[in-house]
Every structure is written in structure tokens, then in C-alpha cells.
Amino acid sequence: MIDTIVFEEIQEQHLPAIMRTYNYYVEHTTISFHTEPLTLEEIRNNVIHQSPKYKSFVILDEGMFKGYVLITQHKNKQAYDVTAEVTIYLDPEQLGHGLGSRAIAFLEKQGRASGFRVLIATVCTENERSIRLFEKHGYLQCAHFKEIGFKFGRRLDIASYQKIIE
């Protein structure tokens, strides 16, 4: 069986599919803490980075959009330059097909190549699927913030998971 999954750096033509995917999570889940859909310009600002150290990639299967991943700045202070935040958003119809595991392996490889030592994923604690995915790949919970968000009439917690990748 030929592997047809590829990760490509995000380009302008990918933005509409990214916006549809992200806004699905905004409107229907607590996975995103945005409460209003984002515009194309807001999506562009979130996924196209000025620094070459931080990158975003689409996940394609035979050229078809399946999701996207981000490696972003953890904090804007120089001592944090060895740490990156990682994010995975899959098209809702692609859940449960192993793409999350493929995405984590790709993010870790990219993280090492960019000189990061630590990767951090921050997840709403209602997102049990993501928590299981990161834990399965060796990420350990390092923080839990209670009632830090409010969406759909509920107070929401987030947890951060980290992995030392070097």
C-alpha cells in the first residue's frame, strides 16, 4: 500500500479549507475557545508566521485536505525559544483514521529540526480524544487551569501537556 499522506507548508490556497475546519470547531465544540467564526484574514494571521522557526502545515491525502498542524511560539520571551506550542486540527470527517498520530510524529520531527527541546499542547479538558492522543504519544500533563474559559454556557478547564523531544 502506497502512503499518500503528505504535510505541506500552508499556502494562500489552503486558507479556505483551514477556515472551514477551524470554524466548525468554533461553532460546534469547546475544542476552540473562540466563540465567533474567524474571517479569512484572521485565519491567515493565525497560521502564516513571520518567523521561519514557527511553521504551519496542511495534511493532504492525494491532494485532498484532511487537516492542518501548527508549531507556534509558546511565549514571547527569549528563554522560551527552546519550546513550541503544537496544535492539530483535523477535518471532522477524518477523526479516528490515525491522522492524529501521524501529525504528532510529524510535529516532533519538525520540532527537532527547528531546534526545539520541548513541545506543549494545550487542550480543553472536555476534548478527551486529544488528551488520549497526546498521552498515547508520551505527553505528560504539566498544568491544569480551572474555569479559565466560558463557552456554550459552561465554565471550561484547559490542561497543558508537554514532551521533551531531544
PDB file of C-alpha atoms in Angstrom:
ATOM      1  CA  MET A   1       0.000   0.000   0.000  1.00  0.00           C
ATOM      2  CA  ILE A   2       1.396   3.376  -1.017  1.00  0.00           C
ATOM      3  CA  ASP A   3       1.417   6.077   1.633  1.00  0.00           C
ATOM      4  CA  THR A   4      -0.313   9.124   0.167  1.00  0.00           C
ATOM      5  CA  ILE A   5      -0.317  11.362   3.272  1.00  0.00           C
ATOM      6  CA  VAL A   6       1.876  14.451   2.932  1.00  0.00           C
ATOM      7  CA  PHE A   7       2.442  17.535   5.055  1.00  0.00           C
ATOM      8  CA  GLU A   8       2.939  20.765   3.087  1.00  0.00           C
ATOM      9  CA  GLU A   9       3.613  24.247   4.388  1.00  0.00           C
ATOM     10  CA  ILE A  10       0.410  26.258   4.386  1.00  0.00           C
ATOM     11  CA  GLN A  11      -0.082  28.478   1.365  1.00  0.00           C
ATOM     12  CA  GLU A  12      -2.767  31.004   0.500  1.00  0.00           C
ATOM     13  CA  GLN A  13      -4.829  28.435  -1.450  1.00  0.00           C
ATOM     14  CA  HIS A  14      -5.191  26.291   1.700  1.00  0.00           C
ATOM     15  CA  LEU A  15      -6.793  29.049   3.775  1.00  0.00           C
ATOM     16  CA  PRO A  16     -10.470  28.462   2.809  1.00  0.00           C
ATOM     17  CA  ALA A  17     -10.289  24.768   3.840  1.00  0.00           C
ATOM     18  CA  ILE A  18      -8.487  25.702   7.062  1.00  0.00           C
ATOM     19  CA  MET A  19     -11.147  28.322   7.799  1.00  0.00           C
ATOM     20  CA  ARG A  20     -13.997  25.821   7.224  1.00  0.00           C
ATOM     21  CA  THR A  21     -12.342  23.264   9.507  1.00  0.00           C
ATOM     22  CA  TYR A  22     -11.447  25.699  12.261  1.00  0.00           C
ATOM     23  CA  ASN A  23     -14.820  27.430  12.221  1.00  0.00           C
ATOM     24  CA  TYR A  24     -16.563  24.058  12.524  1.00  0.00           C
ATOM     25  CA  TYR A  25     -14.766  23.600  15.858  1.00  0.00           C
ATOM     26  CA  VAL A  26     -15.563  27.197  16.867  1.00  0.00           C
ATOM     27  CA  GLU A  27     -19.280  26.808  16.200  1.00  0.00           C
ATOM     28  CA  HIS A  28     -19.859  23.246  17.409  1.00  0.00           C
ATOM     29  CA  THR A  29     -17.290  22.346  20.079  1.00  0.00           C
ATOM     30  CA  THR A  30     -15.252  23.535  23.022  1.00  0.00           C
ATOM     31  CA  ILE A  31     -12.056  22.456  21.244  1.00  0.00           C
ATOM     32  CA  SER A  32     -11.559  26.093  20.219  1.00  0.00           C
ATOM     33  CA  PHE A  33     -12.119  28.857  22.727  1.00  0.00           C
ATOM     34  CA  HIS A  34     -13.137  31.312  20.011  1.00  0.00           C
ATOM     35  CA  THR A  35     -16.857  31.937  20.289  1.00  0.00           C
ATOM     36  CA  GLU A  36     -17.321  33.581  16.880  1.00  0.00           C
ATOM     37  CA  PRO A  37     -16.157  32.225  13.489  1.00  0.00           C
ATOM     38  CA  LEU A  38     -12.906  33.679  12.194  1.00  0.00           C
ATOM     39  CA  THR A  39     -12.550  35.534   8.907  1.00  0.00           C
ATOM     40  CA  LEU A  40     -10.093  34.509   6.220  1.00  0.00           C
ATOM     41  CA  GLU A  41      -7.766  37.340   7.292  1.00  0.00           C
ATOM     42  CA  GLU A  42      -7.857  36.201  10.929  1.00  0.00           C
ATOM     43  CA  ILE A  43      -7.100  32.632   9.844  1.00  0.00           C
ATOM     44  CA  ARG A  44      -4.207  33.905   7.709  1.00  0.00           C
ATOM     45  CA  ASN A  45      -2.769  35.774  10.703  1.00  0.00           C
ATOM     46  CA  ASN A  46      -3.055  32.640  12.879  1.00  0.00           C
ATOM     47  CA  VAL A  47      -1.414  30.161  10.507  1.00  0.00           C
ATOM     48  CA  ILE A  48       1.119  32.080   8.415  1.00  0.00           C
ATOM     49  CA  HIS A  49       4.056  33.091  10.591  1.00  0.00           C
ATOM     50  CA  GLN A  50       6.690  35.767  10.156  1.00  0.00           C
ATOM     51  CA  SER A  51       9.402  33.733  11.866  1.00  0.00           C
ATOM     52  CA  PRO A  52      10.803  30.798   9.884  1.00  0.00           C
ATOM     53  CA  LYS A  53      11.157  28.886  13.155  1.00  0.00           C
ATOM     54  CA  TYR A  54       7.376  28.583  13.528  1.00  0.00           C
ATOM     55  CA  LYS A  55       5.543  26.784  10.763  1.00  0.00           C
ATOM     56  CA  SER A  56       2.122  25.536   9.809  1.00  0.00           C
ATOM     57  CA  PHE A  57       1.330  22.618   7.530  1.00  0.00           C
ATOM     58  CA  VAL A  58      -1.700  21.171   5.814  1.00  0.00           C
ATOM     59  CA  ILE A  59      -2.274  17.431   5.840  1.00  0.00           C
ATOM     60  CA  LEU A  60      -3.081  16.183   2.355  1.00  0.00           C
ATOM     61  CA  ASP A  61      -4.043  12.745   1.095  1.00  0.00           C
ATOM     62  CA  GLU A  62      -3.763  12.500  -2.691  1.00  0.00           C
ATOM     63  CA  GLY A  63      -4.037  16.275  -2.762  1.00  0.00           C
ATOM     64  CA  MET A  64      -7.210  16.367  -0.664  1.00  0.00           C
ATOM     65  CA  PHE A  65      -7.261  18.469   2.517  1.00  0.00           C
ATOM     66  CA  LYS A  66      -7.516  16.370   5.693  1.00  0.00           C
ATOM     67  CA  GLY A  67      -6.470  18.876   8.344  1.00  0.00           C
ATOM     68  CA  TYR A  68      -3.624  21.091   9.472  1.00  0.00           C
ATOM     69  CA  VAL A  69      -0.991  21.389  12.175  1.00  0.00           C
ATOM     70  CA  LEU A  70       0.781  24.320  13.781  1.00  0.00           C
ATOM     71  CA  ILE A  71       4.110  24.822  15.516  1.00  0.00           C
ATOM     72  CA  THR A  72       3.809  28.203  17.202  1.00  0.00           C
ATOM     73  CA  GLN A  73       5.595  30.339  19.740  1.00  0.00           C
ATOM     74  CA  HIS A  74       4.933  29.322  23.322  1.00  0.00           C
ATOM     75  CA  LYS A  75       5.734  32.693  24.902  1.00  0.00           C
ATOM     76  CA  ASN A  76       7.291  35.870  23.537  1.00  0.00           C
ATOM     77  CA  LYS A  77      10.420  35.808  25.719  1.00  0.00           C
ATOM     78  CA  GLN A  78      13.847  34.602  24.601  1.00  0.00           C
ATOM     79  CA  ALA A  79      14.276  31.939  27.299  1.00  0.00           C
ATOM     80  CA  TYR A  80      11.255  30.133  25.830  1.00  0.00           C
ATOM     81  CA  ASP A  81      12.871  29.837  22.388  1.00  0.00           C
ATOM     82  CA  VAL A  82      13.545  26.118  23.034  1.00  0.00           C
ATOM     83  CA  THR A  83       9.807  25.456  23.468  1.00  0.00           C
ATOM     84  CA  ALA A  84       6.981  25.455  20.935  1.00  0.00           C
ATOM     85  CA  GLU A  85       3.233  25.016  21.154  1.00  0.00           C
ATOM     86  CA  VAL A  86       1.764  22.363  18.862  1.00  0.00           C
ATOM     87  CA  THR A  87      -1.783  22.212  17.566  1.00  0.00           C
ATOM     88  CA  ILE A  88      -3.644  19.712  15.408  1.00  0.00           C
ATOM     89  CA  TYR A  89      -6.957  20.358  13.660  1.00  0.00           C
ATOM     90  CA  LEU A  90      -8.398  17.559  11.552  1.00  0.00           C
ATOM     91  CA  ASP A  91     -11.350  17.792   9.243  1.00  0.00           C
ATOM     92  CA  PRO A  92     -14.191  16.402  11.420  1.00  0.00           C
ATOM     93  CA  GLU A  93     -14.762  13.537   8.955  1.00  0.00           C
ATOM     94  CA  GLN A  94     -11.123  12.449   9.336  1.00  0.00           C
ATOM     95  CA  LEU A  95     -11.226  11.652  13.058  1.00  0.00           C
ATOM     96  CA  GLY A  96     -10.374   8.113  14.046  1.00  0.00           C
ATOM     97  CA  HIS A  97      -8.277   7.265  10.970  1.00  0.00           C
ATOM     98  CA  GLY A  98      -4.809   7.573  12.550  1.00  0.00           C
ATOM     99  CA  LEU A  99      -4.051  11.055  11.233  1.00  0.00           C
ATOM    100  CA  GLY A 100      -3.577  12.459  14.741  1.00  0.00           C
ATOM    101  CA  SER A 101      -0.743  10.032  15.443  1.00  0.00           C
ATOM    102  CA  ARG A 102       0.820  10.818  12.069  1.00  0.00           C
ATOM    103  CA  ALA A 103       0.510  14.524  12.841  1.00  0.00           C
ATOM    104  CA  ILE A 104       2.240  14.186  16.217  1.00  0.00           C
ATOM    105  CA  ALA A 105       5.138  12.227  14.686  1.00  0.00           C
ATOM    106  CA  PHE A 106       5.479  14.913  12.009  1.00  0.00           C
ATOM    107  CA  LEU A 107       5.332  17.763  14.546  1.00  0.00           C
ATOM    108  CA  GLU A 108       8.008  16.142  16.695  1.00  0.00           C
ATOM    109  CA  LYS A 109      10.291  15.647  13.689  1.00  0.00           C
ATOM    110  CA  GLN A 110       9.769  19.279  12.638  1.00  0.00           C
ATOM    111  CA  GLY A 111      10.268  20.437  16.214  1.00  0.00           C
ATOM    112  CA  ARG A 112      13.633  18.695  16.463  1.00  0.00           C
ATOM    113  CA  ALA A 113      14.700  20.087  13.074  1.00  0.00           C
ATOM    114  CA  SER A 114      13.818  23.603  14.290  1.00  0.00           C
ATOM    115  CA  GLY A 115      15.855  23.182  17.468  1.00  0.00           C
ATOM    116  CA  PHE A 116      13.001  22.853  19.949  1.00  0.00           C
ATOM    117  CA  ARG A 117      13.551  20.781  23.084  1.00  0.00           C
ATOM    118  CA  VAL A 118      10.012  20.861  24.476  1.00  0.00           C
ATOM    119  CA  LEU A 119       6.626  20.723  22.776  1.00  0.00           C
ATOM    120  CA  ILE A 120       3.460  21.785  24.576  1.00  0.00           C
ATOM    121  CA  ALA A 121      -0.147  21.068  23.651  1.00  0.00           C
ATOM    122  CA  THR A 122      -2.920  22.937  25.440  1.00  0.00           C
ATOM    123  CA  VAL A 123      -6.291  21.211  25.337  1.00  0.00           C
ATOM    124  CA  CYS A 124      -9.776  21.861  26.709  1.00  0.00           C
ATOM    125  CA  THR A 125     -10.315  19.112  29.256  1.00  0.00           C
ATOM    126  CA  GLU A 126     -13.611  18.200  27.544  1.00  0.00           C
ATOM    127  CA  ASN A 127     -11.559  17.172  24.500  1.00  0.00           C
ATOM    128  CA  GLU A 128     -10.902  13.636  25.691  1.00  0.00           C
ATOM    129  CA  ARG A 129      -9.904  12.453  22.210  1.00  0.00           C
ATOM    130  CA  SER A 130      -6.964  14.898  22.052  1.00  0.00           C
ATOM    131  CA  ILE A 131      -5.940  14.169  25.623  1.00  0.00           C
ATOM    132  CA  ARG A 132      -5.793  10.428  24.877  1.00  0.00           C
ATOM    133  CA  LEU A 133      -3.853  11.091  21.676  1.00  0.00           C
ATOM    134  CA  PHE A 134      -1.174  13.206  23.327  1.00  0.00           C
ATOM    135  CA  GLU A 135      -0.871  10.892  26.329  1.00  0.00           C
ATOM    136  CA  LYS A 136      -0.537   7.893  23.984  1.00  0.00           C
ATOM    137  CA  HIS A 137       2.492   9.613  22.451  1.00  0.00           C
ATOM    138  CA  GLY A 138       4.240  10.323  25.735  1.00  0.00           C
ATOM    139  CA  TYR A 139       2.990  13.817  26.556  1.00  0.00           C
ATOM    140  CA  LEU A 140       2.579  14.389  30.280  1.00  0.00           C
ATOM    141  CA  GLN A 141       0.113  16.758  31.883  1.00  0.00           C
ATOM    142  CA  CYS A 142       2.071  19.675  33.312  1.00  0.00           C
ATOM    143  CA  ALA A 143      -0.717  22.160  34.101  1.00  0.00           C
ATOM    144  CA  HIS A 144      -4.441  22.341  34.713  1.00  0.00           C
ATOM    145  CA  PHE A 145      -6.237  25.677  34.685  1.00  0.00           C
ATOM    146  CA  LYS A 146      -9.736  25.557  36.153  1.00  0.00           C
ATOM    147  CA  GLU A 147     -12.700  27.529  34.761  1.00  0.00           C
ATOM    148  CA  ILE A 148     -10.410  29.566  32.520  1.00  0.00           C
ATOM    149  CA  GLY A 149     -12.910  29.761  29.649  1.00  0.00           C
ATOM    150  CA  PHE A 150     -16.651  30.215  29.175  1.00  0.00           C
ATOM    151  CA  LYS A 151     -18.463  28.873  26.115  1.00  0.00           C
ATOM    152  CA  PHE A 152     -21.919  27.421  25.435  1.00  0.00           C
ATOM    153  CA  GLY A 153     -22.990  28.469  28.928  1.00  0.00           C
ATOM    154  CA  ARG A 154     -20.305  26.364  30.612  1.00  0.00           C
ATOM    155  CA  ARG A 155     -17.130  27.133  32.501  1.00  0.00           C
ATOM    156  CA  LEU A 156     -14.235  25.277  30.915  1.00  0.00           C
ATOM    157  CA  ASP A 157     -10.869  23.985  32.088  1.00  0.00           C
ATOM    158  CA  ILE A 158      -7.742  23.591  29.991  1.00  0.00           C
ATOM    159  CA  ALA A 159      -4.762  21.346  30.551  1.00  0.00           C
ATOM    160  CA  SER A 160      -1.275  21.582  29.098  1.00  0.00           C
ATOM    161  CA  TYR A 161       0.692  18.518  28.068  1.00  0.00           C
ATOM    162  CA  GLN A 162       4.396  18.553  27.370  1.00  0.00           C
ATOM    163  CA  LYS A 163       7.022  16.289  25.897  1.00  0.00           C
ATOM    164  CA  ILE A 164      10.791  16.674  25.860  1.00  0.00           C
ATOM    165  CA  ILE A 165      11.723  15.646  22.320  1.00  0.00           C
ATOM    166  CA  GLU A 166      15.516  15.712  22.232  1.00  0.00           C
TER     167      GLU A 166
END
